[in-house]
Every structure is written in C-alpha cells, then in structure tokens.
Tab-separated table of N, CA and C in Angstrom:
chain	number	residue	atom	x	y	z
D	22	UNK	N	102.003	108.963	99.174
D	22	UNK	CA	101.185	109.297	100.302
D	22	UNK	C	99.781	108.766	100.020
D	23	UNK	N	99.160	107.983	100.847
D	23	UNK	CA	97.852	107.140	100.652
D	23	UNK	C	96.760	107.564	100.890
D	24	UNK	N	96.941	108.050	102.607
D	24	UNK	CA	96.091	108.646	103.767
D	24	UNK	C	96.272	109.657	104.373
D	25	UNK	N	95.697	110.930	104.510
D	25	UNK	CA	95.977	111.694	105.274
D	25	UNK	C	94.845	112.226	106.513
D	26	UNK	N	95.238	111.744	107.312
D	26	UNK	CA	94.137	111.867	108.371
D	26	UNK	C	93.544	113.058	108.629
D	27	UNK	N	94.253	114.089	108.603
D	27	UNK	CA	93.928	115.502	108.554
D	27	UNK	C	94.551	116.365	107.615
D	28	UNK	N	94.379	117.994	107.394
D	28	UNK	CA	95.038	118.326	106.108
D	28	UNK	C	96.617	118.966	106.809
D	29	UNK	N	96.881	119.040	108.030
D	29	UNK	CA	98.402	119.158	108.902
D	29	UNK	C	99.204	118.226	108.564
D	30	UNK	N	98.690	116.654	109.048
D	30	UNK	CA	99.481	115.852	109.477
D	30	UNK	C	100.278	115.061	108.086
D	31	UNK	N	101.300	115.353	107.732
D	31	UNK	CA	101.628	114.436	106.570
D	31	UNK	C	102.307	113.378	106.851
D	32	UNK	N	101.956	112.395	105.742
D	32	UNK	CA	102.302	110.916	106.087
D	32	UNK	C	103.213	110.521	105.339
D	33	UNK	N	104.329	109.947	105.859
D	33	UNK	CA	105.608	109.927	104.796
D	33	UNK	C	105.843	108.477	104.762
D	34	UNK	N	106.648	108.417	103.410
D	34	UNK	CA	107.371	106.225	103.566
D	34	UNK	C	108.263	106.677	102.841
D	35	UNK	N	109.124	105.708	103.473
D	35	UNK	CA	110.816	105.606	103.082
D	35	UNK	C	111.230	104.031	103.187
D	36	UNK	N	111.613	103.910	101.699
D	36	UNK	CA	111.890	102.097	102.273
D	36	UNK	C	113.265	102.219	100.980
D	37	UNK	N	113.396	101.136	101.111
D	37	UNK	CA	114.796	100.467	100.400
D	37	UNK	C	114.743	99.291	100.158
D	38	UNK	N	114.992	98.945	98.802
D	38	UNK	CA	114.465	97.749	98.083
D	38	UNK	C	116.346	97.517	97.683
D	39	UNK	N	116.223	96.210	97.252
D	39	UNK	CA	117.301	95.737	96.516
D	39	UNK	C	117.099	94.233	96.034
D	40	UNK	N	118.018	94.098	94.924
D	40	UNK	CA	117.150	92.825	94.133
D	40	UNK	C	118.586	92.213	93.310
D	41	UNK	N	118.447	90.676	92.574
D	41	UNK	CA	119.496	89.924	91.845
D	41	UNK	C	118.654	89.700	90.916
D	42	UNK	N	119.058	89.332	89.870
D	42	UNK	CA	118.213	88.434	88.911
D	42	UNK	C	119.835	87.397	88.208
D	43	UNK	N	119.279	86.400	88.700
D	43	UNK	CA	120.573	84.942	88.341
D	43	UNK	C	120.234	83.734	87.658
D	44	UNK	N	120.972	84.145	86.402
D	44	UNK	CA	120.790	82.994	85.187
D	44	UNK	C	120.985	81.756	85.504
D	45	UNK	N	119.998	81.067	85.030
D	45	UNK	CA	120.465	79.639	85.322
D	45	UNK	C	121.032	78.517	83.947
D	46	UNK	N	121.044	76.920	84.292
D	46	UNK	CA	121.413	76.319	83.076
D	46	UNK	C	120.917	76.439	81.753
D	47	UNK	N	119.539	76.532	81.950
D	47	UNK	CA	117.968	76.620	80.806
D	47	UNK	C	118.608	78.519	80.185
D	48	UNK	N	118.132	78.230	78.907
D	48	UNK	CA	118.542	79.116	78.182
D	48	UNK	C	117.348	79.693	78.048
D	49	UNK	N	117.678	80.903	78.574
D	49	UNK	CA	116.891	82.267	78.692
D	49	UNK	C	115.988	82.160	80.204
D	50	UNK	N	116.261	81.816	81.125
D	50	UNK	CA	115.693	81.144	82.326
D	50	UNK	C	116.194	81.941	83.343
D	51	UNK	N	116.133	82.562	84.138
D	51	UNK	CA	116.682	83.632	85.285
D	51	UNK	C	115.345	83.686	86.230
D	52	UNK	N	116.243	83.214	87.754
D	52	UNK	CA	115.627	83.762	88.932
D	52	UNK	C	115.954	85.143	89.460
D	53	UNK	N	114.837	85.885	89.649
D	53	UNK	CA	114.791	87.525	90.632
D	53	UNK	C	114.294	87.206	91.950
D	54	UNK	N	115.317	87.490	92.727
D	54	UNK	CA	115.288	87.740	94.196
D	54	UNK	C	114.894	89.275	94.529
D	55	UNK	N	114.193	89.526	95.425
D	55	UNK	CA	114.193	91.147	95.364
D	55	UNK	C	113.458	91.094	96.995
D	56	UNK	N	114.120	92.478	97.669
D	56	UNK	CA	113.873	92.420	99.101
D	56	UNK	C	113.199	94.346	99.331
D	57	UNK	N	112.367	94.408	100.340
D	57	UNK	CA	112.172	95.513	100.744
D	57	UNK	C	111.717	95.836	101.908
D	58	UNK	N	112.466	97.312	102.130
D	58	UNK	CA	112.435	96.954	104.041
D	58	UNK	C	112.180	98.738	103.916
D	59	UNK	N	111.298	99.245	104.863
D	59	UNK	CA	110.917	100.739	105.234
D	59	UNK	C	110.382	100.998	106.065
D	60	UNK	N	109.536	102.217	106.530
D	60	UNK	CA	109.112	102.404	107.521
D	60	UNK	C	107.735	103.519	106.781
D	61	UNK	N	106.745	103.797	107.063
D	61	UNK	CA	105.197	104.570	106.784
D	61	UNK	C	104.154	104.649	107.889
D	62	UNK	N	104.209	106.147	107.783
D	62	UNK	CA	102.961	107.005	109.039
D	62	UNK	C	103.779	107.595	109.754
D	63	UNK	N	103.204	108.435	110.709
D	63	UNK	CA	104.354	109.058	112.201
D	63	UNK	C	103.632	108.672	113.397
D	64	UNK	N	104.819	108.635	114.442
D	64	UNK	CA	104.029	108.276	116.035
D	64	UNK	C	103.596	109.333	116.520
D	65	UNK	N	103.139	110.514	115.543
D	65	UNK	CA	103.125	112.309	116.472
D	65	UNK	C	101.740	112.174	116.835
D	66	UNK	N	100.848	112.899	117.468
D	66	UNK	CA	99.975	112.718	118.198
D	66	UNK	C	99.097	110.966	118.769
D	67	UNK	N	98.370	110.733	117.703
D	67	UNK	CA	97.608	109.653	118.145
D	67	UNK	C	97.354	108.487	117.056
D	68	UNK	N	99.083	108.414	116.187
D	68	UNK	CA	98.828	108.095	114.686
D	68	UNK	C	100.170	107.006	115.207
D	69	UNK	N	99.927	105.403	113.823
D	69	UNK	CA	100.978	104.717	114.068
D	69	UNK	C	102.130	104.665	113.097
D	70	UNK	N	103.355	104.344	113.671
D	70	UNK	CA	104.102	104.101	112.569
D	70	UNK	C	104.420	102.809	112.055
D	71	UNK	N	104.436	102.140	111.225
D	71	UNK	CA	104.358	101.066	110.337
D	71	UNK	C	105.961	100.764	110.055
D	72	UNK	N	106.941	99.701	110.607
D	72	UNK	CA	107.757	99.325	109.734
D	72	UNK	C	107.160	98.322	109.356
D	73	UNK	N	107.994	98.051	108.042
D	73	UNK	CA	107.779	96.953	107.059
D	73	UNK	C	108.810	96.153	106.576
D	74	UNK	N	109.033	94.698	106.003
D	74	UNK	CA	109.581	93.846	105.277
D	74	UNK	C	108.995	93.010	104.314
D	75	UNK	N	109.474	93.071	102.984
D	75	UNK	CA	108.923	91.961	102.465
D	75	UNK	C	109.785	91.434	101.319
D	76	UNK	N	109.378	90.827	100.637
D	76	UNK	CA	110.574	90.065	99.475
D	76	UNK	C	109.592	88.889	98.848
D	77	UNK	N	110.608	88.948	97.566
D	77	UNK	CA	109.649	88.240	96.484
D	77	UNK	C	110.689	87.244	95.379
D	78	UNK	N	110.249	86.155	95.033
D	78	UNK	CA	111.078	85.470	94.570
D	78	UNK	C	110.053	85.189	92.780
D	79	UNK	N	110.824	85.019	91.472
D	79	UNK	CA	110.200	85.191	90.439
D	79	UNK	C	110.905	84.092	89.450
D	80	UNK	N	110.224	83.381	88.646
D	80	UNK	CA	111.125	82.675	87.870
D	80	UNK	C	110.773	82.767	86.532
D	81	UNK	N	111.614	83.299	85.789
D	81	UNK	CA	111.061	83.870	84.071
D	81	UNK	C	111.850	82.759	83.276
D	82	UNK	N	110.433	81.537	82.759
D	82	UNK	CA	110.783	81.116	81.501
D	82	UNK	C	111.386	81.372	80.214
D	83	UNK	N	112.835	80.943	79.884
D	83	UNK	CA	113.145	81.178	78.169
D	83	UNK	C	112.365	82.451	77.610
D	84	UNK	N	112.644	83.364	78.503
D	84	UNK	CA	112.837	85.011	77.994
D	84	UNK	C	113.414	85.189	77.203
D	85	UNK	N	113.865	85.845	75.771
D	85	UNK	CA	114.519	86.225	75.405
D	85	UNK	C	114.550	88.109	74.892
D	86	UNK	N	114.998	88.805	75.035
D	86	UNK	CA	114.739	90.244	74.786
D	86	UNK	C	116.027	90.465	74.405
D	87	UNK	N	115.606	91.563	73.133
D	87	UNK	CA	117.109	92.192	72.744
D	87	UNK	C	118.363	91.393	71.759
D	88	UNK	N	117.644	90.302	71.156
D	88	UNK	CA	118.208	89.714	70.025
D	88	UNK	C	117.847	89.925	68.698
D	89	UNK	N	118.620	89.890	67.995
D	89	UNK	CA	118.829	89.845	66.748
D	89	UNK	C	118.441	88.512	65.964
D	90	UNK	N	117.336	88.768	64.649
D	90	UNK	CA	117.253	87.536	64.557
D	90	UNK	C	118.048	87.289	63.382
D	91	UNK	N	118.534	86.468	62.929
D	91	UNK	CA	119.082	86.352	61.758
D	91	UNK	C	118.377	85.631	60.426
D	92	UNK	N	118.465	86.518	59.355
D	92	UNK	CA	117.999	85.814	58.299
D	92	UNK	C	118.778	84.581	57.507
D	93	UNK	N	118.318	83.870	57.340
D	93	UNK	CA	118.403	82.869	56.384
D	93	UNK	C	118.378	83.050	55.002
C-alpha cells in the first residue's frame, strides 16, 4: 500500500507475475522472461483504478552458482 488518500479509504494491488529462465548454447548463459499483469486503487467515491502490464526480458552472462570446485 503506497497512498492513502484518507485514513477510511484503503488502497489495495493484486497482480500476477510469471516468468522462464532458458539456457542457452554459451555455458552458464540463460535468458529470463518474466511478465506481470494486476490491477491498484478503487473506483469508490472519486478515486482511480489502475490496471497494469508489464514484462521484462534479462540476459545473465556465464553465471555460474552452486558448483563445486575441484582440487587439483
């Protein structure tokens, strides 16, 4: 909750996200797709309601996490 116009009126958001993350040839290299769609504020007296969309695309260089290194 961000804004509250008065100390009655409460302002709510509800959204829903969902996302991939997909390896590619390059070792340790993965694209994240990720999407989000909701709605924030109410139409009750003289206030607006806000839907929303948005989405984001990410590309992580030769990451590696969670290996073992081996000694020599």
């Amino acid at each position: 909750m961000y804004v509250r116009p008065d100390r009655q009126t409460p302002l709510y958001e509800f959204a829903v996200t969902a996302g991939v993350s997909l390896p590619t040839s390059l070792s340790g290299t993965r694209i994240d797709v990720n999407t989000i769609a909701g709605t924030r504020g109410t139409s009750s007296d003289v206030l607006v309601r806000d839907l929303f969309v948005g989405g984001s695309l990410h590309v992580n260089f030769g990451e590696r996490w969670f290996q073992r290194r081996k000694l020599r």
